[in-house]
Tab-separated table of C-alpha atoms in Angstrom:
chain	number	residue	atom	x	y	z
C	833	MET	CA	3.790	-6.620	18.629
C	834	SER	CA	2.736	-7.956	21.893
C	835	ILE	CA	-0.698	-8.778	22.745
C	836	LEU	CA	-0.699	-6.056	25.482
C	837	LYS	CA	0.660	-3.527	23.025
C	838	TYR	CA	-1.851	-4.122	20.407
C	839	LEU	CA	-4.613	-3.788	23.220
C	840	GLU	CA	-3.558	-0.542	24.377
C	841	THR	CA	-3.205	0.644	20.745
C	842	ALA	CA	-6.845	-0.627	20.000
C	843	ARG	CA	-8.001	1.253	22.994
C	844	HIS	CA	-6.392	4.453	22.052
C	845	LYS	CA	-7.986	4.169	18.732
C	846	VAL	CA	-11.474	3.427	20.041
C	847	PHE	CA	-11.229	6.289	22.660
C	848	ALA	CA	-10.146	8.724	19.681
C	849	ALA	CA	-12.943	7.531	17.390
C	850	ARG	CA	-15.426	7.906	20.198
C	851	LYS	CA	-14.026	11.369	21.223
C	852	TYR	CA	-14.448	12.323	17.499
C	853	LEU	CA	-18.145	10.931	17.416
C	854	LYS	CA	-18.692	13.068	20.674
C	855	VAL	CA	-17.547	16.281	19.040
C	856	LEU	CA	-19.907	15.819	16.143
C	857	GLY	CA	-22.717	15.271	18.364
C	858	PHE	CA	-23.239	11.269	17.977
C	859	SER	CA	-24.433	9.385	20.834
C	860	SER	CA	-24.848	6.031	19.888
C	861	PHE	CA	-22.595	3.473	21.580
C	862	HIS	CA	-22.629	0.238	19.683
C	863	THR	CA	-20.399	-2.693	21.397
C	864	ALA	CA	-19.889	-6.403	21.211
C	865	PRO	CA	-21.714	-8.141	23.761
C	866	ASN	CA	-19.865	-11.316	23.535
C	867	SER	CA	-16.318	-9.941	23.168
C	868	SER	CA	-13.945	-10.908	25.931
C	869	VAL	CA	-12.569	-7.033	26.240
C	870	GLU	CA	-14.983	-4.292	26.264
C	871	LEU	CA	-12.669	-1.177	25.649
C	872	HIS	CA	-14.163	1.356	28.111
C	873	SER	CA	-12.378	3.010	30.918
C	874	GLN	CA	-14.157	6.343	31.083
C	875	GLU	CA	-16.245	6.951	34.078
C	876	GLU	CA	-20.140	6.992	32.951
C	877	GLU	CA	-23.185	8.156	35.102
C	878	VAL	CA	-25.914	5.329	34.990
C	879	VAL	CA	-29.433	4.745	36.093
C	880	ILE	CA	-30.302	1.426	37.607
C	881	ALA	CA	-33.699	0.332	38.498
C	882	LEU	CA	-34.364	-2.497	41.316
C	883	GLY	CA	-37.384	-4.567	41.764
C	884	SER	CA	-38.386	-7.365	44.035
C	885	ASN	CA	-41.362	-9.565	44.891
C	886	VAL	CA	-40.071	-12.802	46.210
C	887	GLY	CA	-38.727	-13.452	49.715
C	888	ASP	CA	-37.403	-11.027	51.997
C	889	ARG	CA	-37.728	-7.846	49.482
C	890	LEU	CA	-36.036	-5.381	51.538
C	891	HIS	CA	-33.051	-7.855	52.244
C	892	ASN	CA	-32.972	-8.334	48.549
C	893	PHE	CA	-32.379	-4.626	47.974
C	894	LYS	CA	-29.871	-4.302	50.883
C	895	GLU	CA	-27.856	-7.303	49.415
C	896	ALA	CA	-27.984	-6.044	45.605
C	897	LEU	CA	-26.747	-2.534	46.741
C	898	LYS	CA	-23.729	-3.982	48.446
C	899	LEU	CA	-23.074	-6.331	45.632
C	900	MET	CA	-23.321	-3.426	43.259
C	901	ARG	CA	-20.779	-1.450	45.084
C	902	ASN	CA	-18.257	-4.227	45.436
C	903	SER	CA	-18.551	-4.932	41.793
C	904	GLY	CA	-17.297	-1.130	40.373
C	905	ILE	CA	-20.774	0.608	40.811
C	906	ASN	CA	-20.440	3.646	42.822
C	907	ILE	CA	-23.960	4.454	44.098
C	908	THR	CA	-24.412	8.309	44.509
C	909	ARG	CA	-28.076	8.702	44.751
C	910	HIS	CA	-31.089	6.638	45.844
C	911	ALA	CA	-34.788	7.235	44.923
C	912	CYS	CA	-37.631	6.834	47.128
C	913	LEU	CA	-39.189	3.141	47.889
C	914	TYR	CA	-42.306	2.228	46.257
C	915	GLU	CA	-44.637	-0.668	46.801
C	916	THR	CA	-46.637	-1.354	43.546
C	917	ALA	CA	-48.974	-3.566	41.902
C	918	PRO	CA	-47.555	-6.198	39.680
C	919	ALA	CA	-47.731	-5.109	35.901
C	920	TYR	CA	-48.414	-7.519	32.856
C	921	VAL	CA	-48.715	-10.752	35.048
C	922	THR	CA	-51.064	-9.553	37.726
C	923	ASP	CA	-51.409	-12.660	39.398
C	924	GLN	CA	-48.210	-12.600	41.870
C	925	PRO	CA	-47.356	-10.582	44.937
C	926	ARG	CA	-46.962	-6.973	44.981
C	927	PHE	CA	-43.419	-5.591	44.214
C	928	ILE	CA	-41.285	-2.940	45.977
C	929	ASN	CA	-39.210	-0.566	43.330
C	930	SER	CA	-36.649	2.047	43.392
C	931	ALA	CA	-33.688	3.150	41.434
C	932	VAL	CA	-30.118	4.575	42.050
C	933	ARG	CA	-27.991	6.944	40.245
C	934	ALA	CA	-24.319	5.566	40.177
C	935	VAL	CA	-21.022	6.099	38.375
C	936	THR	CA	-18.945	3.067	36.801
C	937	LYS	CA	-16.209	2.474	34.537
C	938	LEU	CA	-17.879	-0.808	33.216
C	939	GLY	CA	-18.855	-0.803	29.707
C	940	PRO	CA	-22.443	-1.204	29.081
C	941	HIS	CA	-22.426	-4.911	28.529
C	942	GLU	CA	-19.936	-5.390	31.454
C	943	LEU	CA	-22.284	-3.631	33.610
C	944	LEU	CA	-25.318	-5.823	32.196
C	945	SER	CA	-23.228	-8.907	32.943
C	946	THR	CA	-22.343	-7.684	36.422
C	947	LEU	CA	-26.182	-7.108	37.110
C	948	LYS	CA	-27.084	-10.491	35.751
C	949	ARG	CA	-24.497	-12.065	38.042
C	950	ILE	CA	-25.884	-10.266	41.078
C	951	GLU	CA	-29.225	-11.384	39.940
C	952	LYS	CA	-28.236	-14.947	39.975
C	953	ASP	CA	-26.261	-14.798	43.236
C	954	LEU	CA	-29.608	-13.444	44.981
C	955	GLY	CA	-31.534	-16.739	43.606
C	956	ARG	CA	-33.043	-15.394	40.373
C	957	THR	CA	-33.857	-18.023	37.951
C	958	ASP	CA	-35.239	-18.021	34.523
C	959	GLY	CA	-38.889	-17.723	34.676
C	960	ILE	CA	-41.625	-16.345	32.842
C	961	ARG	CA	-41.119	-12.885	31.582
C	962	TYR	CA	-42.379	-10.172	33.963
C	963	GLY	CA	-43.148	-12.882	36.613
C	964	PRO	CA	-42.063	-13.254	40.377
C	965	ARG	CA	-38.612	-12.480	41.222
C	966	PRO	CA	-36.357	-12.298	44.136
C	967	ILE	CA	-34.664	-9.084	42.346
C	968	ASP	CA	-34.566	-7.421	39.010
C	969	LEU	CA	-32.082	-4.949	37.856
C	970	ASP	CA	-32.639	-2.853	34.651
C	971	ILE	CA	-30.148	-0.313	33.270
C	972	LEU	CA	-32.293	2.502	32.373
C	973	PHE	CA	-29.530	4.953	31.279
C	974	TYR	CA	-25.721	4.770	30.415
C	975	GLY	CA	-23.944	7.851	29.963
C	976	LYS	CA	-25.080	10.181	27.059
C	977	TYR	CA	-25.280	7.008	24.882
C	978	LYS	CA	-27.986	5.065	23.115
C	979	VAL	CA	-26.996	1.431	23.083
C	980	SER	CA	-28.306	-1.321	20.725
C	981	SER	CA	-27.196	-4.837	20.423
C	982	ASP	CA	-28.966	-8.317	20.525
C	983	ILE	CA	-29.110	-8.372	24.254
C	984	LEU	CA	-28.996	-4.847	25.502
C	985	THR	CA	-31.143	-1.649	24.693
C	986	ILE	CA	-30.571	1.627	26.300
C	987	PRO	CA	-32.600	3.593	27.179
C	988	HIS	CA	-34.445	0.660	28.462
C	989	GLU	CA	-37.305	0.505	26.104
C	990	ARG	CA	-40.235	0.413	28.487
C	991	ILE	CA	-39.499	3.182	30.723
C	992	TRP	CA	-42.090	5.648	29.381
C	993	GLU	CA	-44.929	3.413	29.983
C	994	ARG	CA	-44.028	2.356	33.393
C	995	PRO	CA	-45.139	4.624	36.398
C	996	PHE	CA	-43.234	2.346	38.881
C	997	VAL	CA	-40.098	3.451	37.019
C	998	MET	CA	-40.818	6.691	36.266
C	999	ALA	CA	-41.642	7.819	39.798
C	1000	PRO	CA	-38.131	6.761	41.339
C	1001	LEU	CA	-36.475	8.032	37.946
C	1002	MET	CA	-38.002	11.482	38.649
C	1003	ASP	CA	-37.044	11.200	42.562
C	1004	LEU	CA	-33.394	10.829	41.263
C	1005	LEU	CA	-33.420	13.610	38.755
C	1006	GLY	CA	-35.828	15.911	39.801
C	1007	SER	CA	-36.222	19.404	37.707
C	1008	ALA	CA	-32.509	20.094	37.462
C	1009	ILE	CA	-30.350	19.352	34.619
C	1010	ASP	CA	-27.204	18.858	36.566
C	1011	SER	CA	-24.969	16.878	33.885
C	1012	ASP	CA	-24.777	16.355	30.156
C	1013	ALA	CA	-25.834	12.790	30.691
C	1014	VAL	CA	-28.986	14.086	32.283
C	1015	ALA	CA	-29.742	16.425	29.672
C	1016	ALA	CA	-29.168	13.561	27.320
C	1017	TRP	CA	-31.715	11.408	29.322
C	1018	HIS	CA	-34.504	14.025	29.052
C	1019	SER	CA	-33.783	14.246	25.291
C	1020	PHE	CA	-33.944	10.374	24.712
C	1021	SER	CA	-37.700	10.772	26.127
C	1022	GLY	CA	-38.854	12.239	23.081
C	1023	HIS	CA	-41.191	14.481	24.966
C	1024	SER	CA	-41.030	18.352	24.210
C	1025	GLY	CA	-40.974	18.572	28.076
C	1026	GLY	CA	-38.504	15.867	28.723
C	1027	LEU	CA	-38.938	13.281	31.299
C	1028	SER	CA	-40.593	15.633	33.491
C	1029	GLY	CA	-43.246	16.446	30.717
C	1030	LEU	CA	-43.467	12.747	30.161
C	1031	TRP	CA	-44.424	12.077	33.998
C	1032	GLU	CA	-46.587	14.941	34.179
C	1033	ASP	CA	-48.633	13.422	31.132
C	1034	LEU	CA	-48.550	10.024	33.109
C	1035	GLY	CA	-50.049	11.810	36.106
C	1036	SER	CA	-47.039	12.564	38.155
C	1037	GLU	CA	-47.749	12.841	41.940
C	1038	SER	CA	-51.486	12.134	41.631
C	1039	LEU	CA	-50.576	8.483	40.857
C	1040	ILE	CA	-48.899	8.176	44.472
C	1041	GLY	CA	-50.933	6.814	47.215
C	1042	LYS	CA	-53.475	5.450	45.066
C	1043	GLU	CA	-54.133	1.465	44.890
C	1044	GLY	CA	-51.335	0.701	42.407
C	1045	MET	CA	-48.283	2.585	44.056
C	1046	TYR	CA	-47.401	3.757	47.319
C	1047	ARG	CA	-44.371	5.762	48.420
C	1048	VAL	CA	-43.131	3.817	51.758
C	1049	ILE	CA	-40.478	3.675	54.261
C	1050	PRO	CA	-39.217	0.237	55.817
C	1051	VAL	CA	-39.457	-0.121	59.317
C	1052	ALA	CA	-39.790	-3.048	61.738
C	1053	ASN	CA	-39.855	-5.619	59.176
C	1054	GLY	CA	-42.791	-3.959	57.259
C	1055	LEU	CA	-43.492	-0.812	55.011
C	1056	LEU	CA	-44.989	2.522	56.549
C	1057	ASP	CA	-46.868	4.869	54.250
C	1058	CYS	CA	-46.544	8.248	56.182
C	1059	SER	CA	-48.821	9.910	53.878
C	1060	ARG	CA	-52.008	8.098	54.874
C	1061	ARG	CA	-52.033	9.585	58.307
C	1062	THR	CA	-50.019	11.522	60.814
C	1063	SER	CA	-48.118	9.362	63.356
C	1064	VAL	CA	-48.056	10.164	66.972
C	1065	MET	CA	-44.558	9.673	68.759
C	1066	GLY	CA	-44.947	9.758	72.605
C	1067	ILE	CA	-41.682	11.208	74.463
C	1068	LEU	CA	-40.025	9.155	77.098
C	1069	ASN	CA	-37.177	10.813	78.734
C	1070	VAL	CA	-35.159	8.577	81.321
C	1071	THR	CA	-32.799	11.507	82.257
C	1072	PRO	CA	-32.603	13.464	85.538
C	1073	ASP	CA	-32.296	16.929	83.771
C	1074	SER	CA	-34.740	17.109	80.571
C	1075	PHE	CA	-36.519	20.414	80.613
C	1076	SER	CA	-40.247	19.194	80.898
C	1077	ASP	CA	-40.120	15.730	82.833
C	1078	GLY	CA	-36.601	15.216	83.880
C	1079	GLY	CA	-36.389	12.745	86.890
C	1080	ASN	CA	-39.892	11.372	86.424
C	1081	PHE	CA	-39.213	8.205	84.611
C	1082	LEU	CA	-35.769	7.003	85.601
C	1083	SER	CA	-36.816	3.716	87.108
C	1084	VAL	CA	-37.937	0.788	84.766
C	1085	GLU	CA	-41.229	0.793	86.378
C	1086	SER	CA	-42.120	4.190	86.134
C	1087	ALA	CA	-40.850	4.437	82.546
C	1088	VAL	CA	-43.016	1.082	81.543
C	1089	SER	CA	-45.940	2.708	83.323
C	1090	GLN	CA	-45.553	5.793	81.197
C	1091	VAL	CA	-45.241	4.056	77.943
C	1092	ARG	CA	-48.252	1.745	78.828
C	1093	LEU	CA	-50.108	5.091	79.422
C	1094	MET	CA	-48.976	6.673	76.052
C	1095	ILE	CA	-49.913	3.541	74.024
C	1096	SER	CA	-53.212	3.572	75.692
C	1097	GLU	CA	-53.806	7.102	74.569
C	1098	GLY	CA	-53.005	6.002	70.932
C	1099	ALA	CA	-49.313	6.549	70.685
C	1100	ASP	CA	-47.931	5.075	67.391
C	1101	MET	CA	-44.164	5.408	68.274
C	1102	ILE	CA	-42.056	5.801	71.547
C	1103	ASP	CA	-39.141	7.754	71.613
C	1104	ILE	CA	-36.752	7.245	74.505
C	1105	GLY	CA	-34.124	9.490	75.256
C	1106	ALA	CA	-31.461	8.952	77.679
C	1107	GLN	CA	-29.401	11.990	77.157
C	1108	SER	CA	-30.753	15.398	77.668
C	1109	THR	CA	-30.568	17.749	74.751
C	1110	ARG	CA	-32.138	20.719	76.207
C	1111	PRO	CA	-30.010	24.041	75.957
C	1112	MET	CA	-26.889	24.060	77.914
C	1113	ALA	CA	-27.059	20.568	78.940
C	1114	SER	CA	-23.792	18.805	79.429
C	1115	ARG	CA	-22.880	15.652	77.504
C	1116	ILE	CA	-23.020	12.128	79.418
C	1117	SER	CA	-20.435	9.396	78.171
C	1118	VAL	CA	-21.589	6.372	75.830
C	1119	GLU	CA	-21.375	4.270	78.973
C	1120	GLU	CA	-23.675	6.450	81.295
C	1121	GLU	CA	-26.127	6.890	78.368
C	1122	LEU	CA	-26.377	2.929	77.946
C	1123	GLY	CA	-26.629	2.435	81.359
C	1124	ARG	CA	-29.600	4.604	81.790
C	1125	LEU	CA	-31.302	3.426	78.472
C	1126	ILE	CA	-30.648	-0.255	77.836
C	1127	PRO	CA	-32.741	-1.684	81.032
C	1128	ILE	CA	-35.702	0.410	80.118
C	1129	LEU	CA	-35.317	-0.374	76.465
C	1130	GLU	CA	-35.603	-3.918	77.110
C	1131	ALA	CA	-38.592	-3.819	79.250
C	1132	VAL	CA	-40.504	-1.545	76.894
C	1133	VAL	CA	-39.830	-3.921	73.886
C	1134	SER	CA	-40.932	-6.891	75.831
C	1135	MET	CA	-44.365	-5.252	76.856
C	1136	PRO	CA	-47.265	-6.906	75.283
C	1137	GLU	CA	-48.635	-3.485	74.842
C	1138	ALA	CA	-45.808	-2.516	72.493
C	1139	GLU	CA	-46.540	-5.092	70.087
C	1140	GLY	CA	-47.214	-3.423	66.580
C	1141	LYS	CA	-45.854	0.048	68.051
C	1142	LEU	CA	-42.491	1.447	66.811
C	1143	ILE	CA	-39.859	2.111	69.512
C	1144	SER	CA	-37.067	4.803	68.805
C	1145	VAL	CA	-33.908	5.593	70.456
C	1146	ASP	CA	-32.877	9.420	70.655
C	1147	THR	CA	-29.315	9.492	70.642
C	1148	PHE	CA	-26.203	11.035	68.721
C	1149	TYR	CA	-23.877	8.228	69.809
C	1150	SER	CA	-23.380	5.691	66.793
C	1151	GLU	CA	-22.380	3.005	69.758
C	1152	VAL	CA	-25.495	3.494	71.249
C	1153	ALA	CA	-27.580	3.128	68.063
C	1154	LEU	CA	-25.872	0.220	67.640
C	1155	GLU	CA	-26.508	-1.239	70.846
C	1156	ALA	CA	-29.923	-0.203	70.825
C	1157	VAL	CA	-31.206	-1.696	67.468
C	1158	SER	CA	-29.516	-5.022	68.847
C	1159	LYS	CA	-31.978	-4.916	71.681
C	1160	GLY	CA	-35.027	-4.236	69.525
C	1161	ALA	CA	-35.321	-0.381	68.651
C	1162	HIS	CA	-36.921	-0.043	65.200
C	1163	LEU	CA	-35.397	3.625	64.360
C	1164	ILE	CA	-32.701	6.086	65.479
C	1165	ASN	CA	-33.474	9.847	66.243
C	1166	ASP	CA	-30.267	11.531	66.046
C	1167	VAL	CA	-30.530	15.587	66.855
C	1168	SER	CA	-27.244	16.166	65.350
C	1169	ALA	CA	-27.722	14.325	61.841
C	1170	GLY	CA	-24.122	12.912	62.465
C	1171	GLN	CA	-22.493	16.200	63.456
C	1172	LEU	CA	-21.484	14.695	67.121
C	1173	ASP	CA	-20.229	11.163	66.169
C	1174	SER	CA	-18.341	10.908	62.808
C	1175	ASN	CA	-19.044	7.092	62.713
C	1176	MET	CA	-22.879	7.501	62.985
C	1177	PHE	CA	-23.425	7.328	59.197
C	1178	LYS	CA	-21.100	4.473	58.725
C	1179	VAL	CA	-22.953	2.611	61.590
C	1180	MET	CA	-26.492	3.592	60.252
C	1181	ALA	CA	-25.530	2.434	56.852
C	1182	ASP	CA	-25.276	-1.268	57.886
C	1183	LEU	CA	-28.271	-1.022	60.026
C	1184	ASP	CA	-31.798	-1.832	58.595
C	1185	VAL	CA	-33.643	0.856	60.495
C	1186	PRO	CA	-35.035	4.311	59.598
C	1187	TYR	CA	-32.671	7.460	60.429
C	1188	VAL	CA	-33.968	10.784	61.828
C	1189	ALA	CA	-31.768	13.416	60.607
C	1190	MET	CA	-32.395	16.665	62.435
C	1191	HIS	CA	-31.144	20.424	61.883
C	1192	MET	CA	-28.961	21.688	64.551
C	1193	ARG	CA	-26.261	23.999	64.713
C	1194	GLY	CA	-23.407	23.239	67.260
C	1195	ASP	CA	-24.365	21.114	70.242
C	1196	PRO	CA	-27.044	21.600	72.961
C	1197	SER	CA	-24.245	23.258	74.940
C	1198	THR	CA	-23.766	25.770	72.221
C	1199	MET	CA	-26.777	25.905	70.068
C	1200	GLN	CA	-27.891	28.742	71.541
C	1201	ASN	CA	-25.168	31.111	71.224
C	1202	SER	CA	-25.293	34.367	69.015
C	1203	GLU	CA	-23.466	32.828	66.139
C	1204	ASN	CA	-25.737	29.868	65.782
C	1205	LEU	CA	-28.597	31.873	66.044
C	1206	LYS	CA	-28.085	33.976	62.858
C	1207	TYR	CA	-30.160	33.481	59.932
C	1208	ASP	CA	-31.060	35.617	56.826
C	1209	ASN	CA	-33.607	33.257	55.929
C	1210	VAL	CA	-34.066	30.601	58.333
C	1211	CYS	CA	-36.165	27.848	56.143
C	1212	LYS	CA	-33.847	28.244	53.417
C	1213	GLU	CA	-30.838	27.881	55.531
C	1214	ILE	CA	-32.506	25.241	57.457
C	1215	SER	CA	-33.147	23.450	54.039
C	1216	SER	CA	-29.591	23.812	52.857
C	1217	GLU	CA	-27.732	22.771	55.732
C	1218	LEU	CA	-30.077	19.655	56.755
C	1219	TYR	CA	-29.975	18.653	53.118
C	1220	SER	CA	-25.904	18.710	53.042
C	1221	ARG	CA	-26.194	16.190	56.160
C	1222	VAL	CA	-28.621	14.170	54.506
C	1223	ARG	CA	-26.412	14.204	51.286
C	1224	GLU	CA	-23.370	12.822	53.207
C	1225	ALA	CA	-25.279	10.314	54.869
C	1226	GLU	CA	-26.533	9.081	51.549
C	1227	ILE	CA	-23.116	8.883	49.913
C	1228	SER	CA	-22.094	7.140	53.165
C	1229	GLY	CA	-24.502	4.268	52.274
C	1230	ILE	CA	-27.841	5.213	53.834
C	1231	PRO	CA	-30.612	4.885	51.211
C	1232	ALA	CA	-32.762	7.883	50.838
C	1233	TRP	CA	-35.726	5.498	51.632
C	1234	ARG	CA	-34.709	5.154	55.238
C	1235	ILE	CA	-34.145	8.985	56.138
C	1236	ILE	CA	-36.657	10.842	57.934
C	1237	ILE	CA	-36.070	14.662	58.271
C	1238	ASP	CA	-36.556	16.935	61.129
C	1239	PRO	CA	-36.184	20.793	60.829
C	1240	GLY	CA	-35.093	21.065	64.348
C	1241	ILE	CA	-37.619	23.341	66.271
C	1242	GLY	CA	-36.362	24.663	69.255
C	1243	PHE	CA	-32.628	23.680	68.299
C	1244	SER	CA	-30.318	26.695	67.605
C	1245	LYS	CA	-33.432	28.781	67.007
C	1246	LYS	CA	-35.070	32.095	68.377
C	1247	THR	CA	-39.019	32.055	68.898
C	1248	GLU	CA	-39.298	34.210	65.716
C	1249	HIS	CA	-37.404	31.339	63.812
C	1250	ASN	CA	-39.460	28.589	65.250
C	1251	LEU	CA	-42.826	30.174	64.040
C	1252	GLU	CA	-41.298	30.757	60.469
C	1253	ILE	CA	-40.528	26.949	60.362
C	1254	LEU	CA	-44.144	25.973	61.392
C	1255	PHE	CA	-45.756	28.019	58.756
C	1256	GLY	CA	-42.786	27.392	56.338
C	1257	LEU	CA	-42.524	23.613	56.363
C	1258	PRO	CA	-43.990	23.393	52.650
C	1259	ASP	CA	-41.228	25.783	51.778
C	1260	ILE	CA	-38.429	23.738	53.263
C	1261	ARG	CA	-39.760	20.799	51.316
C	1262	LYS	CA	-39.576	22.593	48.406
C	1263	GLU	CA	-36.218	24.075	48.634
C	1264	ILE	CA	-34.861	20.611	49.580
C	1265	GLY	CA	-36.645	19.670	46.266
C	1266	THR	CA	-34.537	21.741	44.119
C	1267	ARG	CA	-31.623	19.537	45.242
C	1268	SER	CA	-33.151	16.131	45.546
C	1269	LEU	CA	-36.792	15.145	44.801
C	1270	SER	CA	-36.376	11.972	46.901
C	1271	ILE	CA	-35.282	13.701	50.039
C	1272	SER	CA	-37.794	16.334	49.735
C	1273	HIS	CA	-40.563	13.385	49.673
C	1274	ALA	CA	-38.990	12.080	53.007
C	1275	PRO	CA	-41.498	11.734	55.923
C	1276	MET	CA	-40.934	14.895	57.978
C	1277	LEU	CA	-40.935	14.708	61.924
C	1278	ILE	CA	-41.490	17.839	64.154
C	1279	GLY	CA	-41.140	18.412	67.868
C	1280	PRO	CA	-42.455	21.448	69.492
C	1281	SER	CA	-43.677	20.009	72.399
C	1282	ARG	CA	-43.601	22.148	75.585
C	1283	LYS	CA	-40.814	24.088	74.178
C	1284	ARG	CA	-39.304	27.481	75.573
C	1285	PHE	CA	-40.572	29.362	72.656
C	1286	LEU	CA	-44.172	28.362	73.288
C	1287	GLY	CA	-43.537	29.650	77.075
C	1288	GLU	CA	-42.128	33.160	75.584
C	1289	ILE	CA	-45.596	33.582	73.763
C	1290	CYS	CA	-47.894	32.184	76.168
C	1291	PRO	CA	-46.257	32.743	79.744
C	1292	ARG	CA	-46.418	29.195	81.337
C	1293	PRO	CA	-44.070	26.812	82.679
C	1294	ALA	CA	-43.125	23.759	80.683
C	1295	ALA	CA	-45.711	21.454	82.198
C	1296	GLU	CA	-48.640	23.500	81.271
C	1297	ARG	CA	-47.912	24.194	77.781
C	1298	ASP	CA	-49.819	21.433	76.132
C	1299	PRO	CA	-52.644	23.907	74.821
C	1300	ALA	CA	-49.826	25.836	72.955
C	1301	THR	CA	-48.248	22.549	71.973
C	1302	ILE	CA	-51.580	21.571	70.148
C	1303	ALA	CA	-51.734	24.589	68.451
C	1304	ALA	CA	-48.091	24.337	67.115
C	1305	VAL	CA	-48.826	20.673	66.153
C	1306	THR	CA	-52.014	21.385	64.077
C	1307	ALA	CA	-50.064	24.110	62.173
C	1308	GLY	CA	-47.284	21.615	61.502
C	1309	VAL	CA	-49.509	18.710	60.425
C	1310	LEU	CA	-51.555	21.298	58.086
C	1311	GLY	CA	-48.085	22.345	56.629
C	1312	GLY	CA	-46.873	18.761	55.734
C	1313	ALA	CA	-45.571	17.276	58.917
C	1314	ASN	CA	-45.935	13.454	58.676
C	1315	ILE	CA	-44.924	12.612	62.536
C	1316	VAL	CA	-45.377	14.662	65.594
C	1317	ARG	CA	-43.255	14.119	68.883
C	1318	VAL	CA	-45.230	15.145	72.035
C	1319	HIS	CA	-45.361	14.615	75.790
C	1320	ASN	CA	-49.226	14.574	75.969
C	1321	VAL	CA	-50.217	12.036	73.440
C	1322	LYS	CA	-54.068	11.996	74.193
C	1323	ALA	CA	-54.639	15.925	73.809
C	1324	ASN	CA	-52.296	15.870	70.504
C	1325	LEU	CA	-53.798	12.989	68.956
C	1326	ASP	CA	-57.152	14.571	68.602
C	1327	ALA	CA	-55.647	17.613	67.196
C	1328	VAL	CA	-53.741	15.144	64.507
C	1329	LYS	CA	-57.086	13.447	63.636
C	1330	LEU	CA	-58.673	16.633	63.020
C	1331	CYS	CA	-55.701	18.008	60.755
C	1332	ASP	CA	-55.792	14.633	58.826
C	1333	ALA	CA	-59.542	14.648	58.349
C	1334	ILE	CA	-59.214	18.409	57.047
C	1335	LEU	CA	-56.562	17.221	54.640
C	1336	ARG	CA	-58.226	14.260	53.347
C	1337	GLN	CA	-61.351	16.714	52.603
C	1338	LYS	CA	-58.843	19.208	50.921
C	1339	SER	CA	-57.488	16.434	48.726
C	1340	SER	CA	-60.714	14.970	47.833
C	1341	HIS	CA	-62.270	18.509	46.919
C	1342	MET	CA	-59.136	19.142	44.834
C	1343	ASN	CA	-59.402	15.698	43.142
C	1344	SER	CA	-63.198	16.127	42.186
C	1345	ARG	CA	-62.433	19.635	40.585
C	1346	LEU	CA	-59.641	17.778	38.569
């Protein structure tokens, strides 16, 4: 018998035995770690934890994910990103931690060898246990199996005591049992409430935002914790036809002057848009948008006052996004969530900047037609449709920790829909959370500023709608918005500060009662 036929026969026997054991309910999987062939071709779902505290931590994560994908590990979901205090060996830099769900045909020891090779390729060397490392990749779960050998134990033996592992793990799993593998992972915890019960016992969400662990989003070579306070994004429209200020800031000089004013009034971010997305707006070309945008973007980025501020570009064109980031933009704000440019997700997956995905039906020229304004339950349908766009973005390679969500106030919405959004922001998060906890934890941006629905309630022209905008912003921040996009920074910043103070007081009161 040839060696190929021998191996094929052996493989069939192993699969037959494994299938028989599965029927009987066995879940142990013992393989030889030093065998040259690990007989496993069935695709299994796995969870892999990531950690880094040496060098460029975010770059280490990006390279690790790329090498994993190139090695037969197909990543399907990303957890949020956490900055955490070091455990066990405390005299070392802070870590960033996360986790991913993936599917692979690699056997458990093949998977281990692959991850060890990636660690080595990214500069990890032997050092003290739990000490500093550029990258740490641990297999938390592998299919429905428990694995035990001299070099590998699955489930990872210290999952249950580590909040910095449990937090991203729960982001990936949520409360839904969406596969047999997930059911097995819950059972492996040994807790009557599964992993969810174990996480509750550890403290769950009460642990986030404390001194040891923060949920963050990477931006501008740093980490932003959007839960600490609400960020104010000032609007700069460099268009001739925007509904509120079209034509006011077409020159570089006038645009820079407006940015200087918004920064002096307390803006944390500036959002530059070179294409109007008002209702019935005609679409301009990539070339025309770039011609308007780039001179002003370059001038704004070079302003001394802009140091430490975040510059966003409002575009639905992937070519504009790519060029804007190359010129210094820190994030991309896409009103179409990838619907108007099929290449947007691919481009954004390769860029190291946050991506704002907004809910909209149709495009600006069609979004207010009768078909796009039909909702049975506006918050539930926004959640479902926005989640489907973000899910596609994630599958395309944009990690959940780089996504900001926007329910799209004023875009394919009637006045009553916009009001339902403002008081229904918690419901939108909750509904998204039934599908993905990590996406439900994403920062939320709202943009009610001076929009038509405010004028329908308070009959005033766009330039006189700032008092109504302040009221809408107040409702949104108290409902959980993390970023507010406004024309009048000064007036809205005061409202935001008051809302943040109210929320801090509420949180303090609740904690004291616990």
